[in-house]
Coordinates of C-alpha atoms in Angstrom, one line a residue:
M711 CA 48.9 45.9 153.9
V712 CA 48.4 47.1 150.3
P713 CA 48.0 50.9 150.1
S714 CA 44.7 51.4 147.8
L715 CA 44.6 53.1 144.5
R716 CA 43.0 56.0 146.2
C717 CA 45.7 56.6 148.3
I718 CA 48.7 56.5 146.3
L719 CA 47.2 59.1 143.8
L720 CA 46.5 61.1 146.9
V721 CA 50.2 60.7 147.6
A722 CA 51.4 61.5 144.1
I723 CA 49.1 64.8 143.8
L724 CA 50.7 66.2 147.0
S725 CA 53.9 65.3 145.3
V726 CA 53.7 67.8 143.0
P727 CA 56.2 71.0 143.3
V728 CA 54.5 73.7 144.5
C729 CA 56.7 75.8 141.7
A730 CA 54.5 73.7 139.2
S731 CA 51.5 74.5 140.6
A732 CA 52.4 78.8 141.0
A733 CA 53.5 78.2 137.4
A734 CA 50.3 77.0 136.3
N735 CA 48.2 79.6 138.2
G736 CA 50.5 82.8 136.6
K737 CA 52.4 82.9 139.5
Q738 CA 56.0 83.4 140.6
T739 CA 57.9 81.2 142.5
N740 CA 60.6 82.0 144.8
A741 CA 63.2 80.7 142.7
Q742 CA 61.8 83.0 139.5
K743 CA 61.8 86.1 141.7
A744 CA 65.3 85.7 142.8
D745 CA 66.2 85.0 139.5
E746 CA 64.6 88.3 138.5
R747 CA 66.5 90.1 141.1
R748 CA 70.0 88.9 140.4
E749 CA 69.0 90.2 135.9
D750 CA 67.5 92.7 137.6
E751 CA 70.4 94.0 139.6
A752 CA 72.7 93.0 136.9
A753 CA 71.1 95.3 134.2
R754 CA 71.5 98.2 137.0
K755 CA 75.1 97.3 137.1
A756 CA 75.6 97.5 133.9
Q757 CA 73.5 100.8 133.4
Q758 CA 76.0 102.2 135.8
D759 CA 79.2 100.7 133.9
V760 CA 77.4 102.5 130.9
K761 CA 77.2 105.9 132.5
A762 CA 80.6 105.6 134.4
A763 CA 82.0 104.6 130.7
Q764 CA 80.3 107.7 128.9
Q765 CA 81.8 110.3 131.9
A766 CA 85.4 109.0 131.0
E767 CA 84.9 109.1 127.7
T768 CA 83.6 112.8 128.2
T769 CA 86.9 113.6 130.2
A770 CA 89.2 112.0 128.0
E771 CA 87.8 114.0 125.2
R772 CA 88.1 117.0 127.1
T773 CA 91.5 116.2 127.7
Y774 CA 92.8 115.4 124.1
K775 CA 91.0 118.6 123.0
K776 CA 93.1 120.6 125.9
V777 CA 96.4 119.0 125.0
F778 CA 95.8 119.3 121.4
D779 CA 94.7 122.8 121.6
E780 CA 98.0 123.4 123.8
L781 CA 100.0 121.8 121.2
K782 CA 98.5 124.1 118.2
A783 CA 99.9 127.2 120.5
A784 CA 103.1 126.0 121.0
E785 CA 103.1 125.4 117.4
R786 CA 101.9 129.2 116.7
Q787 CA 104.5 130.2 119.3
L788 CA 107.4 128.5 117.5
V789 CA 106.6 130.3 114.2
Q790 CA 106.3 133.7 116.1
A791 CA 109.7 132.9 117.6
A792 CA 111.0 132.1 114.1
S793 CA 110.0 135.2 112.6
Q794 CA 111.6 137.1 115.7
L795 CA 114.5 135.4 114.9
Q796 CA 114.4 136.5 111.4
K797 CA 113.9 139.9 112.4
V798 CA 117.0 139.9 115.1
K799 CA 119.4 138.6 112.2
E800 CA 118.2 141.2 109.7
D801 CA 118.3 144.0 112.8
L802 CA 122.1 142.8 114.0
E803 CA 123.3 142.2 110.1
E804 CA 122.3 145.8 109.3
K805 CA 124.3 146.8 112.9
H806 CA 127.1 145.2 112.3
S807 CA 127.5 145.5 108.6
A808 CA 127.8 149.2 109.4
T809 CA 130.1 149.4 112.3
H810 CA 132.7 147.1 110.4
G811 CA 132.0 149.1 106.6
L812 CA 130.9 146.3 104.7
N813 CA 129.0 148.4 102.5
D814 CA 132.4 150.4 101.9
A815 CA 133.8 147.1 100.5
R816 CA 131.3 146.0 98.2
A817 CA 131.6 149.1 96.5
A818 CA 135.4 148.9 96.5
S819 CA 135.0 145.8 95.1
E820 CA 132.0 146.7 92.4
Q821 CA 134.6 149.6 91.5
A822 CA 137.7 147.4 91.1
R823 CA 135.5 145.3 88.6
R824 CA 134.3 148.3 86.6
D825 CA 137.5 149.2 85.9
Y826 CA 139.4 145.9 85.7
E827 CA 136.8 145.1 82.4
Q828 CA 137.3 148.9 81.5
A829 CA 140.8 148.5 80.6
G830 CA 139.8 144.6 79.3
Q831 CA 137.4 146.1 76.7
P832 CA 140.0 146.5 73.7
F833 CA 140.9 142.5 74.3
L834 CA 137.2 141.6 74.9
Q835 CA 136.8 143.6 71.5
K836 CA 139.1 141.5 69.9
L837 CA 138.3 138.4 71.0
A838 CA 134.7 139.1 69.7
E839 CA 136.0 139.4 66.1
T840 CA 137.5 136.1 66.0
P841 CA 135.2 133.4 64.2
K842 CA 135.7 131.2 67.5
Y843 CA 134.2 133.6 69.2
Q844 CA 131.2 134.1 67.2
Q845 CA 130.6 130.3 66.9
A846 CA 130.7 129.8 70.5
V847 CA 128.1 132.7 71.1
E848 CA 126.0 131.5 68.3
A849 CA 126.4 128.0 70.2
A850 CA 125.2 129.7 73.2
K851 CA 122.0 131.1 71.9
Q852 CA 120.7 127.7 70.5
A853 CA 121.9 126.0 73.5
D854 CA 120.0 128.4 75.9
A855 CA 117.1 127.3 73.5
K856 CA 117.4 124.2 73.9
L857 CA 117.2 124.6 77.8
A858 CA 114.0 126.9 77.3
R859 CA 112.3 123.6 75.5
L860 CA 114.0 120.5 77.9
R861 CA 112.3 122.3 81.1
A862 CA 109.0 121.9 79.8
E863 CA 109.9 118.3 78.9
A864 CA 109.2 115.1 81.2
D865 CA 112.4 114.4 84.0
S866 CA 114.4 111.7 82.7
E867 CA 118.3 110.7 82.7
N868 CA 118.6 111.6 78.9
R869 CA 117.3 114.9 79.6
K870 CA 119.3 115.9 82.6
K871 CA 122.5 115.3 80.2
E872 CA 121.2 116.9 77.7
M873 CA 120.5 120.2 79.9
A874 CA 123.8 120.1 81.4
E875 CA 125.5 119.8 78.3
A876 CA 123.3 123.0 77.1
A877 CA 123.9 124.8 80.3
R878 CA 127.8 124.3 79.5
V879 CA 127.7 125.2 76.2
K880 CA 125.6 128.7 77.0
L881 CA 128.7 129.6 79.3
V882 CA 131.5 129.1 76.8
P883 CA 131.7 132.8 75.7
A884 CA 132.0 134.4 79.2
Q885 CA 134.9 131.7 80.1
M886 CA 136.5 132.4 76.7
Q887 CA 136.5 136.4 78.0
R888 CA 137.4 135.7 81.5
E889 CA 140.5 133.6 80.1
T890 CA 141.3 136.3 77.8
L891 CA 141.3 138.8 80.0
D892 CA 143.4 136.8 82.7
A893 CA 146.1 136.1 80.2
E894 CA 146.9 139.8 79.2
P895 CA 149.7 141.1 81.4
S896 CA 149.2 144.6 81.0
L897 CA 146.0 143.5 83.1
N898 CA 147.8 142.5 86.3
A899 CA 147.7 145.5 88.3
Q900 CA 144.2 145.8 87.7
R901 CA 143.5 142.2 88.3
A902 CA 145.3 142.5 91.5
K903 CA 142.9 145.3 92.7
V904 CA 139.9 143.1 92.1
T905 CA 141.5 140.3 94.4
A906 CA 142.0 142.7 97.0
A907 CA 139.1 144.1 97.2
E908 CA 137.0 140.9 97.0
E909 CA 139.0 139.0 99.8
A910 CA 138.8 142.7 101.9
V911 CA 134.9 141.9 101.5
A912 CA 135.5 138.3 102.5
K913 CA 137.7 139.5 105.4
T914 CA 134.9 142.2 106.3
R915 CA 132.0 139.4 106.0
K916 CA 133.7 136.8 108.3
K917 CA 133.7 139.7 111.1
I918 CA 130.1 140.2 110.5
D919 CA 129.2 136.4 110.7
Q920 CA 131.5 136.4 114.1
A921 CA 129.9 139.5 115.8
I922 CA 126.4 138.4 114.8
D923 CA 127.2 135.0 116.4
K924 CA 128.3 136.0 119.4
D925 CA 125.4 138.5 119.7
S926 CA 123.2 138.2 123.2
A927 CA 120.3 139.2 121.0
L928 CA 121.0 136.4 118.2
R929 CA 121.4 134.0 121.5
A930 CA 118.3 134.8 123.5
A931 CA 116.1 134.2 120.2
M932 CA 117.7 130.9 119.6
E933 CA 117.3 129.9 122.9
K934 CA 113.8 130.3 122.6
I935 CA 113.3 129.3 119.2
E936 CA 114.5 125.4 121.2
K937 CA 112.5 126.6 124.3
H938 CA 109.7 125.9 121.7
K939 CA 110.6 123.0 119.9
Q940 CA 111.2 121.3 123.2
E941 CA 107.4 122.4 124.2
I942 CA 106.6 120.8 121.0
A943 CA 108.2 117.5 121.1
E944 CA 106.4 117.4 124.9
A945 CA 103.7 118.2 123.9
R946 CA 103.2 115.8 120.6
K947 CA 103.9 113.5 123.2
T948 CA 101.3 114.0 125.5
V949 CA 98.6 114.4 122.2
A950 CA 99.6 110.8 121.2
K951 CA 99.2 109.6 125.2
E952 CA 95.7 111.1 125.4
E953 CA 94.7 110.3 122.0
R954 CA 95.3 106.6 123.0
D955 CA 93.4 107.1 126.3
L956 CA 90.5 108.5 124.4
A957 CA 90.4 105.8 122.0
S958 CA 90.3 103.5 124.4
A959 CA 87.5 104.9 126.4
R960 CA 85.3 104.8 123.7
Q961 CA 86.1 101.3 123.0
K962 CA 85.0 100.8 126.6
L963 CA 82.0 102.7 126.1
V964 CA 81.0 100.0 123.4
R965 CA 81.9 97.0 124.9
E966 CA 79.8 98.2 127.8
Q967 CA 76.7 99.3 125.9
Q968 CA 76.5 96.1 124.5
D969 CA 77.1 94.3 127.5
L970 CA 73.8 96.4 129.0
Q971 CA 71.6 95.8 125.2
Q972 CA 72.5 91.8 126.3
K973 CA 71.6 91.7 129.6
I974 CA 68.1 93.6 128.5
L975 CA 68.1 90.9 125.6
A976 CA 68.3 88.1 128.1
D977 CA 66.3 89.5 130.9
K978 CA 63.2 90.0 128.1
R979 CA 64.0 86.0 126.8
D980 CA 63.6 84.9 130.2
D981 CA 60.7 82.8 131.9
N982 CA 61.1 83.9 135.5
K983 CA 58.3 86.3 135.1
P984 CA 54.5 85.6 135.8
N985 CA 52.5 83.6 133.5
N986 CA 50.3 85.9 131.4
N987 CA 49.2 83.6 128.8
N988 CA 45.6 83.2 130.1
K989 CA 45.3 86.8 130.0
K990 CA 46.4 87.5 126.4
K991 CA 43.9 84.7 125.7
K992 CA 40.9 86.6 127.3

């Protein structure tokens, strides 16, 4: 039997999905409700991730500040230790100089030099009367003026050569005086005294340096310097690591914030909410 037209229409009407009827009435279907729940849960999860990222960033900032402050403190301690080392060296210099008679050795050397120069004055006077020496003195004056002018000019290869030549010319008179005294046989005794006195100063200086190097106070101060240097090296490594961790935490926070914003926008654009168009039209 062929079904009537009325029966066919009735079956077609009854076959329309319930969701379409619900949507037409402005109500959520079960599928839409489930979809909305999933989106809400995703948004809550994204909010939690943002909060966790913010806490991680705060922790990273605090840790970075802590290790950075520790690095600066270590650097200040090194400066203080260096100052203490310099003070120790000065104290040891004074102590061992007095012990080994450095001041007396220097005084003897200076006196020997003065005696030598005094004995050589007649020969230097004769030198000063020679045209060659007078020309050298005049050239030295001009060289000194040239050096002053060259120092004010821009640096260049030619300037360096000119300064070197001017400096050489400036020293010629003193060199002529030394050569004149060294060539005078009658000054051999005084010259030997000068040499001996200078050697005595050098030997005394060497003994003082050796004594200072062996002094426990110096070793302790230098060990303290090395200790602070090692601490600074380790602190710098730690600061670099924490700086990288902080940058990573900030990047993660940005990503989580962006993810949350995307989920919020997606939820607003979705059509799983009840249809309120009829209400808006009223």
